[in-house]
XYZ file of N, CA and C in Angstrom:
696
model
N 0.759 -1.183 0.138
C -0.037 -0.011 -0.065
C 0.949 1.410 -0.077
N 0.373 2.173 -0.641
C 1.227 3.401 -0.756
C 0.488 4.797 -0.215
N 1.537 5.522 0.361
C 1.323 6.901 0.735
C 2.124 7.753 -0.084
N 1.661 8.511 -0.927
C 2.326 9.428 -1.893
C 2.372 10.671 -1.569
N 3.545 11.467 -1.313
C 3.733 12.912 -1.006
C 4.324 13.674 -2.160
N 3.730 14.857 -2.042
C 4.476 15.942 -2.985
C 3.721 16.955 -3.064
N 3.959 18.147 -3.776
C 3.705 19.289 -4.194
C 2.667 19.397 -5.191
N 3.085 18.706 -6.298
C 2.348 18.507 -7.396
C 1.160 17.267 -7.385
N 0.214 17.329 -6.808
C -0.623 16.166 -6.841
C -1.117 15.762 -7.963
N -1.341 16.687 -8.948
C -1.641 16.260 -10.183
C -0.955 15.232 -10.978
N 0.608 15.459 -10.804
C 1.511 14.489 -11.369
C 1.502 13.163 -10.661
N 0.906 13.232 -9.332
C 0.905 12.060 -8.430
C -0.106 11.036 -8.813
N -1.270 11.658 -9.104
C -2.462 11.022 -9.137
C -2.561 10.031 -10.306
N -1.734 10.043 -11.338
C -1.694 8.746 -12.319
C -1.104 7.698 -11.616
N -0.010 7.894 -10.807
C 0.506 6.827 -10.098
C -0.517 6.190 -9.042
N -1.136 7.089 -8.403
C -2.162 6.377 -7.426
C -3.243 5.628 -8.194
N -3.776 6.141 -9.181
C -4.554 5.371 -10.030
C -4.222 4.043 -10.554
N -2.929 3.964 -11.137
C -2.459 2.669 -11.571
C -2.273 1.820 -10.243
N -1.810 2.147 -9.097
C -1.950 1.354 -7.931
C -3.170 0.912 -7.441
N -4.248 1.749 -7.567
C -5.549 1.361 -7.234
C -5.993 0.280 -8.204
N -5.732 0.490 -9.624
C -6.300 -0.597 -10.416
C -5.764 -1.929 -10.287
N -4.588 -2.046 -9.395
C -3.972 -3.218 -9.114
C -4.353 -3.980 -7.622
N -5.275 -3.136 -7.041
C -5.874 -3.413 -5.918
C -5.231 -2.924 -4.708
N -4.187 -1.911 -4.951
C -3.454 -1.370 -3.817
C -3.879 -0.080 -3.356
N -4.027 0.127 -2.005
C -4.510 1.224 -1.476
C -3.485 2.357 -1.674
N -4.103 3.227 -2.163
C -2.939 4.577 -2.595
C -3.554 5.723 -2.172
N -2.853 6.521 -1.120
C -3.389 7.780 -0.698
C -2.438 8.950 -0.982
N -2.888 10.024 -1.262
C -2.012 11.239 -1.737
C -2.158 12.302 -0.615
N -1.013 12.582 -0.360
C -0.872 13.790 0.811
C -0.150 15.031 0.263
N -0.901 15.982 -0.039
C -0.095 17.317 -0.378
C 0.914 17.486 0.690
N 2.228 17.831 0.205
C 3.383 18.225 1.173
C 4.574 18.597 0.460
N 5.036 19.720 0.872
C 6.329 20.406 0.517
C 7.306 19.661 1.393
N 8.243 18.825 0.913
C 9.078 17.922 1.583
C 10.296 18.797 2.225
N 10.390 19.990 1.666
C 11.505 21.084 2.306
C 10.906 21.478 3.651
N 9.532 21.419 4.014
C 9.100 21.959 5.069
C 8.849 21.076 6.174
N 9.680 20.938 7.282
C 9.925 19.935 8.097
C 8.311 19.842 8.958
N 7.686 20.943 9.281
C 6.478 20.783 9.795
C 5.456 20.029 9.056
N 5.354 20.474 7.630
C 4.507 19.884 6.834
C 4.679 18.360 6.563
N 6.165 17.962 6.703
C 6.404 16.446 6.563
C 6.062 15.770 7.930
N 6.133 16.466 8.957
C 5.767 15.755 10.257
C 4.164 15.664 10.281
N 3.293 16.569 9.904
C 2.007 16.436 9.795
C 1.643 15.322 8.780
N 2.226 15.127 7.754
C 1.911 14.182 6.832
C 2.155 12.900 7.393
N 3.387 12.575 7.687
C 3.595 11.418 8.542
C 2.665 10.927 9.508
N 2.293 11.896 10.192
C 1.415 11.739 11.374
C 0.052 11.032 10.784
N -0.429 11.833 9.698
C -1.549 11.296 9.037
C -1.332 9.957 8.586
N -0.145 9.492 7.941
C 0.032 8.393 7.377
C 0.168 7.144 8.254
N 0.642 7.438 9.546
C 0.568 6.599 10.571
C -0.760 6.266 11.154
N -1.615 7.032 11.127
C -2.994 7.117 11.545
C -3.777 6.229 10.492
N -3.497 6.339 9.314
C -4.119 5.725 8.203
C -3.731 4.228 8.136
N -2.423 4.029 8.335
C -1.953 2.637 7.981
C -1.537 1.875 9.292
N -2.265 2.180 10.296
C -2.202 1.431 11.426
C -0.736 1.466 12.068
N -0.134 2.682 12.032
C 1.053 2.725 12.723
C 2.162 2.155 12.009
N 2.053 1.883 10.834
C 3.415 1.262 10.237
C 3.669 2.098 8.997
N 4.966 2.159 8.926
C 5.752 2.585 7.486
C 6.933 1.694 7.360
N 6.841 0.786 6.359
C 7.873 -0.156 6.281
C 8.999 0.213 5.265
N 8.422 1.162 4.157
C 9.573 1.603 3.270
C 9.295 2.990 2.873
N 10.515 3.536 2.836
C 10.480 5.121 2.516
C 11.430 5.228 1.377
N 10.753 5.694 0.227
C 11.625 6.237 -0.948
C 11.748 7.521 -1.182
N 12.703 8.199 -1.131
C 12.740 9.593 -1.264
C 13.265 9.968 -2.695
N 12.127 10.285 -3.548
C 12.416 10.523 -4.976
C 12.030 11.901 -5.456
N 11.591 12.755 -4.480
C 11.231 14.150 -4.936
C 12.765 14.896 -5.052
N 12.997 15.575 -6.030
C 14.129 16.200 -6.439
C 14.027 17.228 -7.702
N 15.163 18.020 -7.732
C 15.067 18.827 -8.847
C 16.614 19.052 -9.519
N 16.509 19.713 -10.547
C 17.617 19.815 -11.368
C 18.695 21.017 -10.909
N 18.088 22.097 -10.531
C 19.032 23.332 -10.202
C 19.361 23.934 -11.620
N 20.181 24.967 -11.549
C 20.570 25.516 -12.766
C 21.400 24.826 -13.573
N 20.925 24.820 -14.943
C 21.976 23.943 -16.062
C 22.504 25.083 -16.940
N 23.859 24.476 -17.039
C 24.619 25.308 -18.057
C 25.175 26.643 -17.314
N 25.221 26.697 -16.110
C 25.952 27.817 -15.314
C 26.958 27.157 -14.744
N 28.088 27.906 -14.738
C 29.189 27.576 -13.972
C 28.963 27.874 -12.272
N 29.966 27.377 -11.774
C 29.766 27.598 -10.110
C 29.815 29.041 -9.938
N 30.641 29.886 -10.473
C 30.742 31.276 -10.235
C 29.554 32.024 -10.724
N 28.712 31.433 -11.900
C 27.733 32.255 -12.212
C 26.422 31.900 -11.419
N 26.433 30.673 -10.708
C 25.300 30.372 -9.797
C 25.229 31.099 -8.813
N 23.958 31.530 -8.533
C 23.744 32.459 -7.397
C 23.683 31.586 -6.115
N 23.760 32.527 -4.792
C 23.665 31.669 -3.643
C 22.032 31.153 -3.489
N 21.090 32.001 -3.812
C 19.842 31.482 -4.037
C 19.430 30.331 -4.522
N 20.058 30.243 -5.852
C 19.802 28.999 -6.683
C 20.560 27.716 -6.063
N 22.042 28.007 -5.473
C 22.451 26.824 -4.777
C 21.465 26.484 -3.556
N 21.053 27.224 -2.657
C 20.478 26.874 -1.750
C 19.218 26.284 -2.055
N 18.621 26.834 -2.913
C 16.896 26.077 -3.431
C 17.146 24.667 -3.698
N 18.252 24.227 -4.562
C 18.331 22.766 -4.797
C 18.907 21.990 -3.684
N 19.837 22.488 -2.794
C 20.272 21.853 -1.826
C 19.157 21.539 -0.959
N 18.316 22.471 -0.675
C 17.092 22.287 0.187
C 16.323 21.165 -0.306
N 15.831 21.079 -1.482
C 15.111 20.241 -2.087
C 15.816 18.796 -2.058
N 16.958 18.683 -2.577
C 17.773 17.156 -2.929
C 18.381 16.803 -1.516
N 18.657 17.670 -0.679
C 19.127 17.192 0.578
C 18.082 17.435 1.993
N 17.758 18.466 2.160
C 16.711 18.814 3.199
C 15.560 17.971 3.058
N 15.054 17.624 1.883
C 13.762 17.124 1.813
C 14.024 15.635 2.296
N 14.932 14.869 1.784
C 15.144 13.469 2.359
C 15.438 13.521 3.914
N 16.180 14.414 4.232
C 16.633 14.421 5.873
C 15.153 14.617 6.500
N 14.451 15.427 6.146
C 13.002 15.735 6.576
C 12.420 14.438 6.852
N 12.254 13.680 5.650
C 11.351 12.464 5.652
C 11.898 11.317 6.532
N 13.398 11.277 6.487
C 13.913 10.226 7.514
C 13.723 10.648 8.765
N 13.818 11.818 9.028
C 13.840 12.235 10.535
C 12.417 12.102 10.868
N 11.542 12.048 10.082
C 10.018 11.847 10.567
C 9.708 10.322 10.644
N 10.149 9.582 9.581
C 9.769 8.188 9.538
C 10.632 7.279 10.134
N 11.978 7.393 10.187
C 12.814 6.406 11.006
C 12.032 6.250 12.559
N 11.664 7.043 13.280
C 11.299 6.658 14.465
C 10.042 5.797 14.400
N 9.308 6.046 13.392
C 8.107 4.943 13.140
C 8.912 3.586 12.949
N 9.527 3.597 11.886
C 10.311 2.091 11.904
C 10.914 1.551 12.975
N 11.508 2.427 13.816
C 12.075 1.969 15.015
C 11.137 1.162 15.822
N 10.008 1.707 15.996
C 8.848 1.268 16.940
C 8.310 -0.084 16.459
N 8.343 -0.190 15.038
C 7.814 -1.387 14.330
C 8.637 -2.237 14.117
N 9.990 -2.261 14.312
C 10.936 -3.353 14.289
C 11.967 -3.305 13.063
N 11.886 -2.186 12.355
C 12.897 -2.000 11.191
C 12.117 -1.531 9.893
N 12.987 -1.477 8.766
C 12.296 -0.907 7.469
C 13.422 -0.584 6.416
N 13.064 -0.229 5.386
C 13.996 0.110 4.248
C 13.853 1.496 3.938
N 14.918 2.126 3.672
C 14.800 3.618 3.145
C 15.780 3.766 1.896
N 15.211 4.060 0.702
C 15.989 4.237 -0.483
C 15.885 5.773 -0.768
N 17.174 6.315 -1.120
C 17.238 7.573 -1.364
C 17.481 7.592 -2.930
N 16.908 8.394 -3.922
C 17.110 8.506 -5.207
C 18.178 9.692 -5.502
N 19.502 9.269 -5.612
C 20.538 10.137 -6.060
C 20.657 10.473 -7.546
N 21.878 10.592 -8.033
C 22.228 10.832 -9.376
C 23.693 10.441 -9.633
N 23.970 10.172 -10.921
C 25.369 9.811 -11.051
C 26.330 11.051 -11.122
N 25.804 12.340 -11.268
C 26.567 13.532 -11.227
C 26.831 13.640 -9.657
N 26.394 13.054 -8.695
C 26.715 12.890 -7.349
C 27.851 11.812 -6.884
N 28.285 11.191 -8.175
C 29.319 10.054 -8.038
C 30.540 10.643 -8.756
N 30.356 11.370 -9.792
C 31.679 12.038 -10.582
C 31.376 13.538 -10.594
N 32.310 14.416 -10.592
C 32.328 15.791 -10.745
C 31.502 16.061 -11.907
N 30.961 17.316 -12.196
C 30.222 17.753 -13.322
C 30.195 19.050 -13.555
N 31.098 19.563 -14.447
C 31.062 21.158 -14.738
C 29.663 21.506 -15.195
N 29.499 22.764 -15.016
C 28.231 23.458 -15.295
C 27.002 23.057 -14.510
N 27.207 22.049 -13.518
C 26.005 21.540 -12.852
C 26.431 21.458 -11.034
N 27.069 22.505 -10.757
C 27.709 22.524 -9.435
C 26.547 22.279 -8.501
N 25.544 22.969 -8.341
C 24.684 23.110 -7.467
C 23.920 21.722 -7.334
N 23.510 20.963 -8.550
C 22.829 19.840 -8.560
C 23.954 18.618 -8.120
N 25.259 18.761 -8.480
C 26.292 17.542 -8.252
C 26.301 17.927 -6.785
N 26.473 18.845 -6.347
C 27.030 19.046 -4.770
C 25.756 18.569 -3.815
N 24.526 18.848 -4.164
C 23.467 18.304 -3.519
C 23.379 16.640 -3.569
N 23.504 16.172 -4.719
C 23.538 14.665 -4.815
C 24.866 13.803 -4.142
N 26.046 14.800 -4.092
C 27.048 14.181 -3.188
C 26.752 14.335 -1.698
N 26.092 15.274 -1.404
C 25.648 15.415 -0.117
C 24.710 14.407 0.182
N 23.725 14.079 -0.575
C 22.854 12.867 -0.219
C 23.347 11.520 -0.103
N 24.695 11.416 -0.752
C 25.297 10.217 -0.440
C 25.758 10.384 1.110
N 26.365 11.432 1.488
C 26.947 11.339 2.857
C 25.909 11.113 3.847
N 24.613 11.833 3.563
C 23.342 11.626 4.406
C 23.076 10.187 4.541
N 22.846 9.561 3.299
C 22.774 8.157 3.309
C 23.495 7.453 4.152
N 24.980 7.535 3.852
C 25.693 6.562 4.690
C 25.793 6.851 6.147
N 25.674 8.074 6.517
C 25.665 8.268 8.293
C 24.157 7.878 8.691
N 22.997 7.921 7.870
C 22.011 7.178 8.467
C 21.981 5.794 8.484
N 22.781 5.241 7.636
C 22.921 3.721 7.361
C 23.720 3.214 8.661
N 24.644 3.987 9.074
C 25.245 3.464 10.321
C 24.639 3.808 11.616
N 23.914 4.786 11.574
C 23.041 5.225 12.899
C 21.767 4.458 13.069
N 21.145 3.864 12.216
C 19.900 3.267 11.902
C 20.154 1.699 11.834
N 21.305 1.344 11.593
C 21.646 -0.181 11.324
C 21.055 -0.973 12.457
N 21.607 -0.497 13.710
C 21.276 -1.307 14.918
C 19.590 -1.435 15.093
N 18.612 -0.825 14.368
C 17.434 -1.020 14.557
C 16.784 -1.608 13.416
N 17.659 -2.363 12.529
C 17.258 -3.154 11.506
C 16.702 -2.119 10.434
N 17.375 -0.946 10.082
C 16.749 -0.007 9.061
C 17.709 -0.010 8.161
N 17.844 -0.378 6.965
C 18.649 -0.362 5.901
C 18.499 1.113 5.276
N 19.627 1.625 4.736
C 19.439 2.977 4.131
C 20.288 3.007 2.663
N 19.856 2.954 1.725
C 20.502 2.932 0.535
C 20.182 3.946 -0.430
N 21.154 4.119 -1.534
C 20.995 5.287 -2.450
C 20.848 4.471 -3.879
N 20.115 4.915 -4.882
C 20.066 4.544 -6.265
C 20.432 5.777 -7.093
N 21.293 5.655 -7.926
C 21.863 6.820 -8.739
C 21.523 6.586 -10.071
N 20.433 7.233 -10.665
C 20.139 7.003 -12.016
C 21.144 7.861 -12.793
N 21.431 7.454 -14.072
C 22.129 8.138 -15.088
C 20.905 8.876 -15.872
N 21.103 9.194 -17.188
C 20.162 9.653 -17.955
C 19.093 8.753 -18.241
N 17.800 9.136 -17.995
C 16.782 8.123 -18.202
C 15.919 8.477 -19.299
N 15.799 7.464 -19.991
C 14.842 7.639 -21.492
C 13.353 8.000 -21.151
N 13.028 9.127 -21.448
C 11.666 9.913 -21.114
C 11.495 10.998 -21.631
N 10.312 11.665 -21.237
C 10.117 13.079 -21.878
C 11.317 14.070 -21.806
N 11.946 14.182 -20.724
C 12.849 15.228 -20.629
C 14.132 14.852 -21.594
N 14.616 13.528 -21.676
C 15.776 12.965 -22.627
C 15.260 13.366 -24.048
N 13.959 12.970 -24.385
C 13.546 13.090 -25.932
C 13.196 14.378 -26.261
N 12.612 15.351 -25.269
C 12.110 16.558 -25.734
C 13.284 17.668 -25.575
N 14.205 17.417 -24.670
C 15.102 18.507 -24.408
C 16.534 18.169 -24.856
N 17.093 17.071 -24.205
C 18.574 16.489 -24.035
C 18.610 16.112 -25.822
N 17.856 15.464 -26.402
C 18.195 14.994 -27.753
C 18.292 15.986 -28.626
N 17.265 16.774 -28.617
C 17.065 18.064 -29.741
C 18.409 19.097 -29.417
N 18.791 19.066 -28.277
C 19.871 20.126 -27.921
C 21.121 19.408 -28.622
N 21.600 18.034 -28.291
C 22.591 17.260 -28.747
C 22.524 17.351 -30.407
N 21.375 17.308 -30.949
C 21.148 17.116 -32.444
C 21.606 18.371 -33.143
N 21.153 19.523 -32.611
C 21.249 20.937 -32.852
C 22.924 21.153 -32.760
N 23.458 20.915 -31.741
C 24.907 21.284 -31.457
C 25.665 20.640 -32.377
N 25.558 19.493 -32.767
C 26.460 18.650 -33.660
C 25.998 18.321 -35.108
N 24.625 19.150 -35.245
C 24.312 19.115 -36.638
C 23.925 17.481 -37.159
N 23.204 16.872 -36.177
C 22.969 15.447 -36.739
C 21.529 15.213 -36.305
N 20.950 13.997 -36.858
C 19.376 13.834 -36.677
C 19.279 13.266 -35.120
N 18.142 13.429 -34.753
C 17.746 13.046 -33.329
C 18.196 11.402 -32.956
N 17.784 10.858 -34.087
C 18.169 9.341 -33.898
C 19.676 9.078 -33.706
N 20.406 9.909 -34.379
C 21.976 9.728 -34.389
C 22.308 10.458 -32.963
N 21.696 11.531 -32.437
C 21.882 12.025 -31.098
C 21.682 10.933 -30.090
N 20.571 10.174 -30.141
C 20.237 9.061 -29.028
C 21.519 8.253 -29.305
N 21.953 7.730 -30.316
C 22.991 6.620 -30.447
C 24.315 7.248 -29.911
N 24.372 8.651 -30.249
C 25.594 9.324 -29.721
C 25.716 9.233 -28.150
N 24.604 9.561 -27.651
C 24.614 9.448 -26.138
C 24.848 8.067 -25.560
N 24.291 7.003 -26.148
C 24.415 5.716 -25.662
C 25.830 5.299 -25.786
N 26.617 5.734 -26.462
C 28.024 5.530 -26.658
C 28.694 5.763 -25.271
N 28.191 6.503 -24.479
C 28.858 6.890 -23.297
C 29.004 5.808 -22.248
N 28.078 4.903 -22.541
C 27.853 3.871 -21.379
C 28.415 2.510 -21.873
N 28.889 1.792 -21.053
C 29.277 0.497 -21.432
C 28.503 -0.502 -22.018
N 27.298 -0.242 -21.725
C 26.263 -1.179 -22.239
C 25.640 -0.572 -23.619
N 26.044 0.761 -23.761
C 25.647 1.293 -24.916
C 24.079 1.518 -25.237
N 23.436 1.653 -24.058
C 21.699 1.766 -24.199
C 21.636 2.901 -23.158
N 20.418 3.499 -23.177
C 19.908 4.468 -22.250
C 18.935 3.702 -21.187
N 19.160 4.049 -19.869
C 18.433 3.452 -18.918
C 16.822 3.740 -19.099
N 15.968 2.880 -18.619
C 14.607 3.219 -18.510
C 14.159 3.597 -17.216
N 12.678 4.071 -17.038
C 12.330 4.255 -15.648
C 12.120 3.014 -14.999
N 11.856 1.729 -15.614
C 11.809 0.510 -15.218
C 13.089 0.049 -14.591
N 14.204 0.256 -15.196
C 15.422 -0.047 -14.726
C 15.905 0.522 -13.194
N 15.441 1.777 -13.220
C 15.425 2.542 -11.737
C 14.468 1.751 -10.865
N 13.286 1.759 -11.308
C 12.526 1.069 -10.315
C 12.724 -0.172 -9.793
N 13.342 -1.107 -10.805
C 13.716 -2.441 -10.393
C 15.027 -2.341 -9.382
N 15.830 -1.551 -9.350
C 16.813 -1.295 -8.443
C 16.377 -0.870 -7.313
N 15.574 0.178 -7.166
C 14.875 0.743 -5.797
C 14.028 -0.594 -5.292
N 13.235 -1.141 -5.956
C 12.477 -2.337 -5.342
C 13.382 -3.339 -4.714
N 14.438 -3.598 -5.405
C 15.194 -4.679 -4.753
C 15.939 -4.154 -3.489
N 16.285 -2.866 -3.391
C 16.940 -2.420 -2.114
C 15.675 -2.125 -1.075
N 14.657 -2.093 -1.456
C 13.520 -1.933 -0.661
C 13.013 -3.166 -0.039
N 13.421 -4.414 -0.422
C 12.950 -5.730 -0.177
C 13.602 -6.362 0.510
N 13.129 -7.385 1.022
C 13.873 -8.497 2.120
C 15.040 -9.024 1.434
N 15.140 -9.040 0.057
C 16.534 -9.884 -0.489
C 17.481 -8.904 -0.238
N 17.458 -7.666 0.174
C 18.410 -6.604 0.384
C 18.854 -6.601 1.798
N 18.431 -7.591 2.630
C 18.346 -7.286 3.942
C 19.847 -7.141 4.541
N 21.099 -7.669 3.800
C 22.246 -7.373 4.353
C 23.012 -6.263 3.561
N 22.192 -5.425 2.977
C 22.856 -4.425 2.130
C 22.504 -2.994 2.600
N 23.369 -2.461 3.076
C 23.026 -0.921 3.657
C 24.101 -0.003 3.409
N 23.948 1.398 3.224
C 24.869 2.221 2.859
C 25.589 2.400 1.573
N 24.883 1.693 0.693
C 25.495 1.398 -0.833
C 25.051 2.531 -1.596
N 25.961 3.089 -2.736
C 25.370 3.839 -3.823
C 25.216 2.959 -5.018
N 24.204 2.699 -5.477
C 23.941 1.917 -6.794
C 23.776 2.694 -8.050
N 24.701 2.634 -8.786
C 24.430 3.562 -10.112
C 23.906 2.757 -11.073
N 22.720 3.207 -11.706
C 21.850 2.570 -12.569
C 21.715 3.459 -13.983
N 23.098 3.140 -14.736
C 23.452 4.159 -15.889
C 24.300 3.462 -16.873
N 23.832 2.098 -16.914
C 24.668 1.335 -18.170
C 26.195 1.346 -18.012
N 26.549 1.705 -16.943
C 28.437 1.724 -16.892
C 28.834 2.961 -17.151
N 28.634 3.947 -16.392
C 29.253 5.284 -16.652
C 29.842 5.844 -15.384
N 29.140 6.002 -14.205
C 29.980 6.389 -13.098
C 30.866 5.502 -12.461
N 30.796 4.278 -12.538
C 31.688 3.366 -11.903
C 32.803 2.931 -12.731
N 32.828 3.127 -14.055
C 33.744 2.693 -14.967
C 34.656 3.641 -15.641
């Protein structure tokens, strides 16, 4: 059963609808994850709705921050905004949910990071910094919550084939190099050892594994899902 939190509830509704069609209870809670009080209120409501249990937390809310700006061109406000979303958001959720997991005998926490948090990236300083920081948060919580049988791990997607890739990245690469969009996709794929772009299902499968009982002895890891870019 699912409790789905976020600011854009219209974007969440299709996920809830799909879950309900499978016989899963799916409740939506409007919540700005960067607001600790709002998170605490939502988690309290979730506890009441789901009989005091939260077994799995997936921190997937996040943003990109300024793109195409150097660190010196990035304003303090832009830097703060993406760090708040990509780091403070997961911190707030873990801070609120881990005590519930402790009371009920354990749980699984999966943070969604990014491969730019595993390798430095020029012109993406704010985003890269926030995802590097999320790795530190993951590892520290893994050490602190391990004795309570709470696993804390991170999945780091690379580029994912979807609307942003097809509608923004591919046309930009095609225009930059004077090639077709099909050639732009192929060019991008050559960055990876497996020479293919990840899908949303690839990311979901890794997340599901780390959230499952099969990952009972895995905690504090960074798992890139990128066809072999960050780790090779």
